[in-house]
mmCIF file of C-alpha atoms in Angstrom:
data_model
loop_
_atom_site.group_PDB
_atom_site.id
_atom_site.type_symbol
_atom_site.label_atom_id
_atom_site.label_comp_id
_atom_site.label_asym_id
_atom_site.label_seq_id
_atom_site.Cartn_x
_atom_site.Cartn_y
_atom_site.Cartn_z
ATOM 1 C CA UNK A 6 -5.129 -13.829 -13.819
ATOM 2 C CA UNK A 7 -7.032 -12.463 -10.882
ATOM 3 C CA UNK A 8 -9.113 -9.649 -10.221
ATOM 4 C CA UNK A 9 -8.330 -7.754 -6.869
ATOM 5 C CA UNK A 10 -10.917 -5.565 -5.712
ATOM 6 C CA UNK A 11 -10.233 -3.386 -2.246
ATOM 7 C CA UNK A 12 -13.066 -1.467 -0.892
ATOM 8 C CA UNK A 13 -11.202 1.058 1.046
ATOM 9 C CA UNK A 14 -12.888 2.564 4.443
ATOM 10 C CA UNK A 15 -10.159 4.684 5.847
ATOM 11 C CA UNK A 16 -9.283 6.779 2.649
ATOM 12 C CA UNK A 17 -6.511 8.668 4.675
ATOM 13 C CA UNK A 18 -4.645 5.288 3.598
ATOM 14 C CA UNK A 19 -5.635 5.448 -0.175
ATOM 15 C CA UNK A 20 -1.784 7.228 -0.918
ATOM 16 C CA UNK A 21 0.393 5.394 1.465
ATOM 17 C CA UNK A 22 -1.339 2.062 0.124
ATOM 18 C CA UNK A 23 -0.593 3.375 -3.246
ATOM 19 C CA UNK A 24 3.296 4.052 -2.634
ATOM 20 C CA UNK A 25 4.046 0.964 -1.349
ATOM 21 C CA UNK A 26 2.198 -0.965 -4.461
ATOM 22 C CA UNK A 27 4.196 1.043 -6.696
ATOM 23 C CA UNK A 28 7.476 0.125 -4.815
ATOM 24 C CA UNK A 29 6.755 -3.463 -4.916
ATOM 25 C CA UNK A 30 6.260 -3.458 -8.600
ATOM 26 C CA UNK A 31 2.635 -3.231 -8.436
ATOM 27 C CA UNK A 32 0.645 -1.272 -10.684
ATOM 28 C CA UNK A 33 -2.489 -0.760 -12.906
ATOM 29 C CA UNK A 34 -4.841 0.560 -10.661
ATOM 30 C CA UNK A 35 -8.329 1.986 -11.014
ATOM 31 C CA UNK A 36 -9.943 3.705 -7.848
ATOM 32 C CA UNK A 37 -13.196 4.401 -7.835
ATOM 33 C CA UNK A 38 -15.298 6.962 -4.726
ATOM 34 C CA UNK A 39 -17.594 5.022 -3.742
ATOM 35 C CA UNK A 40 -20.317 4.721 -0.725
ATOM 36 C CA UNK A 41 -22.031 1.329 0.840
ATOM 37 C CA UNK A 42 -25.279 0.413 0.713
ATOM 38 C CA UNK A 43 -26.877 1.698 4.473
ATOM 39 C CA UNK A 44 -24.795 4.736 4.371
ATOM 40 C CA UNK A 45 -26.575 5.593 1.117
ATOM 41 C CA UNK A 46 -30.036 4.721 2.878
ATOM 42 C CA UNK A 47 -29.239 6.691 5.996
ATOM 43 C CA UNK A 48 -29.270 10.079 3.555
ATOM 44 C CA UNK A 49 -33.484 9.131 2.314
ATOM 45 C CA UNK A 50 -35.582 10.360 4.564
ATOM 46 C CA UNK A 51 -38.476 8.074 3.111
ATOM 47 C CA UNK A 52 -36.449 4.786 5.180
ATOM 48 C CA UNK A 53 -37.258 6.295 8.715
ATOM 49 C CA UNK A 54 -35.423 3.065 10.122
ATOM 50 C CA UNK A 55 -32.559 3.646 8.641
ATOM 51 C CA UNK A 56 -32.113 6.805 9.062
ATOM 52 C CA UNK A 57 -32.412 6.199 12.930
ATOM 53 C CA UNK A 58 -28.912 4.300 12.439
ATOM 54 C CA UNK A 59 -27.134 7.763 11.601
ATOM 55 C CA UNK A 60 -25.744 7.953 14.939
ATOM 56 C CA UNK A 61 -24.059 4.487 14.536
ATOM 57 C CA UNK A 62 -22.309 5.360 11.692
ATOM 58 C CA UNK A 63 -18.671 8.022 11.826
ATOM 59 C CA UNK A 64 -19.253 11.083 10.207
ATOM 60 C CA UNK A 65 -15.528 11.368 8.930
ATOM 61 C CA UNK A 66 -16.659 8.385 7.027
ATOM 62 C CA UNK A 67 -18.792 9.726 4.163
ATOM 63 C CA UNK A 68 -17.423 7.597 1.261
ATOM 64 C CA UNK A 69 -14.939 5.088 0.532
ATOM 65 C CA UNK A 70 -12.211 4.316 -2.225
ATOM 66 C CA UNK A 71 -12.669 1.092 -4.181
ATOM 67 C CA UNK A 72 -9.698 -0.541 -6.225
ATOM 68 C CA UNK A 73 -9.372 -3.146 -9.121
ATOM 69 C CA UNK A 74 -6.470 -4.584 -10.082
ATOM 70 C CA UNK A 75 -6.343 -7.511 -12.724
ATOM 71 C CA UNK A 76 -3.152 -9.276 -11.661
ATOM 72 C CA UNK A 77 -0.936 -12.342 -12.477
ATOM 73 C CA UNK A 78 -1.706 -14.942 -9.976
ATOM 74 C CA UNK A 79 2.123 -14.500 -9.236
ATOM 75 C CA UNK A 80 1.387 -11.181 -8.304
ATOM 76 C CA UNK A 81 -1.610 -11.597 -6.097
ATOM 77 C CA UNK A 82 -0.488 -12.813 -2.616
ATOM 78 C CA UNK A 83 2.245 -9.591 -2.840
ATOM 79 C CA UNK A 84 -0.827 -7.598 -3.781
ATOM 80 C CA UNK A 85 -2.743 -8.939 -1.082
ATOM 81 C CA UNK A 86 0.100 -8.644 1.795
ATOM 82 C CA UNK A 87 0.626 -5.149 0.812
ATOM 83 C CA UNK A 88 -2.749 -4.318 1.498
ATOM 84 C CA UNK A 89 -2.711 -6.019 4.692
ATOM 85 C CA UNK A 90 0.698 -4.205 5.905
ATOM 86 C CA UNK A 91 -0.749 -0.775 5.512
ATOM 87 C CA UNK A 92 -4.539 -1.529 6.060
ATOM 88 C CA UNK A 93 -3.721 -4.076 8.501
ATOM 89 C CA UNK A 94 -6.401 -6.363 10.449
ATOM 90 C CA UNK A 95 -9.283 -6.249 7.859
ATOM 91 C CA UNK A 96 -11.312 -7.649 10.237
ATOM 92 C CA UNK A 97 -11.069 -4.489 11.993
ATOM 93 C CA UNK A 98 -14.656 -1.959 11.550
ATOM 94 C CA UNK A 99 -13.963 0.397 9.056
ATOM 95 C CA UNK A 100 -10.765 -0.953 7.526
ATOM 96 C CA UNK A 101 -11.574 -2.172 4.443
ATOM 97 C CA UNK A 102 -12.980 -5.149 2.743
ATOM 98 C CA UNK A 103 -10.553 -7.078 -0.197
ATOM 99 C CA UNK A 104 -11.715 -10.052 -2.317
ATOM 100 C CA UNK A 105 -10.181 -11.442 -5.609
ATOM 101 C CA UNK A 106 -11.984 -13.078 -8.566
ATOM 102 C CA UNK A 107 -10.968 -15.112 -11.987
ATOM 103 C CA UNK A 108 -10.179 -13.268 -14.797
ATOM 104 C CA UNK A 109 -10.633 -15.665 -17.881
ATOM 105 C CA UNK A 110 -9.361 -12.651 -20.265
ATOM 106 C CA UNK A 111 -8.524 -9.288 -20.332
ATOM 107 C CA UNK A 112 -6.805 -6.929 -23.258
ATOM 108 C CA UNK A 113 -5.355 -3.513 -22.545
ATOM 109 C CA UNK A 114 -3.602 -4.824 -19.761
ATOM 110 C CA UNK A 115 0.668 -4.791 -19.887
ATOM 111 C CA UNK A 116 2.017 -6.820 -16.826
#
């Protein structure tokens, strides 16, 4: 078993990406909101630097959608190319950022 985890930067995507997982059989999903780590900084006006990288970042992007998925390792190169045909290019800015990990056990979870 593997452990999926998509941060999510363009959440316009979030349902499309969503559809198309649940067409191809794949399900089980938790999404959390969620915001990285200099956007956070940018809001404290005690990090003066930081703050003076608010113009860098897009206002339309205020937060971000992060989902697990513990999967069968059958299952994970479908999850995987799914995320790529609707996020496509990850190594795009503000696409997304996807990453798997081992899952040595898990209960609650139905395949």
């Amino acid at each position: 078993m593997q452990m999926l985890i998509l941060v999510l930067n363009n959440v316009e995507l979030l349902e499309p990406l969503l559809e198309t997982m649940t067409a191809r059989g794949l399900k089980g999903a938790t999404i959390f909101n969620s915001t990285g780590m200099v956007r956070e900084l940018t809001r404290n006006e005690d990090y003066p630097l930081f703050g003076s990288l608010r113009f860098l970042m897009t206002p339309e992007h205020e937060e971000s959608k992060t989902l697990f998925m513990v999967l069968p390792e059958e299952k994970v190169s479908l999850a995987k190319e799914t995320i790529r045909d609707i996020l496509g290019d990850l190594s795009r800015p503000n696409t997304g950022v996807m990453f798997t990990l081992p899952v040595i056990d898990a209960e609650g979870i139905a395949f």
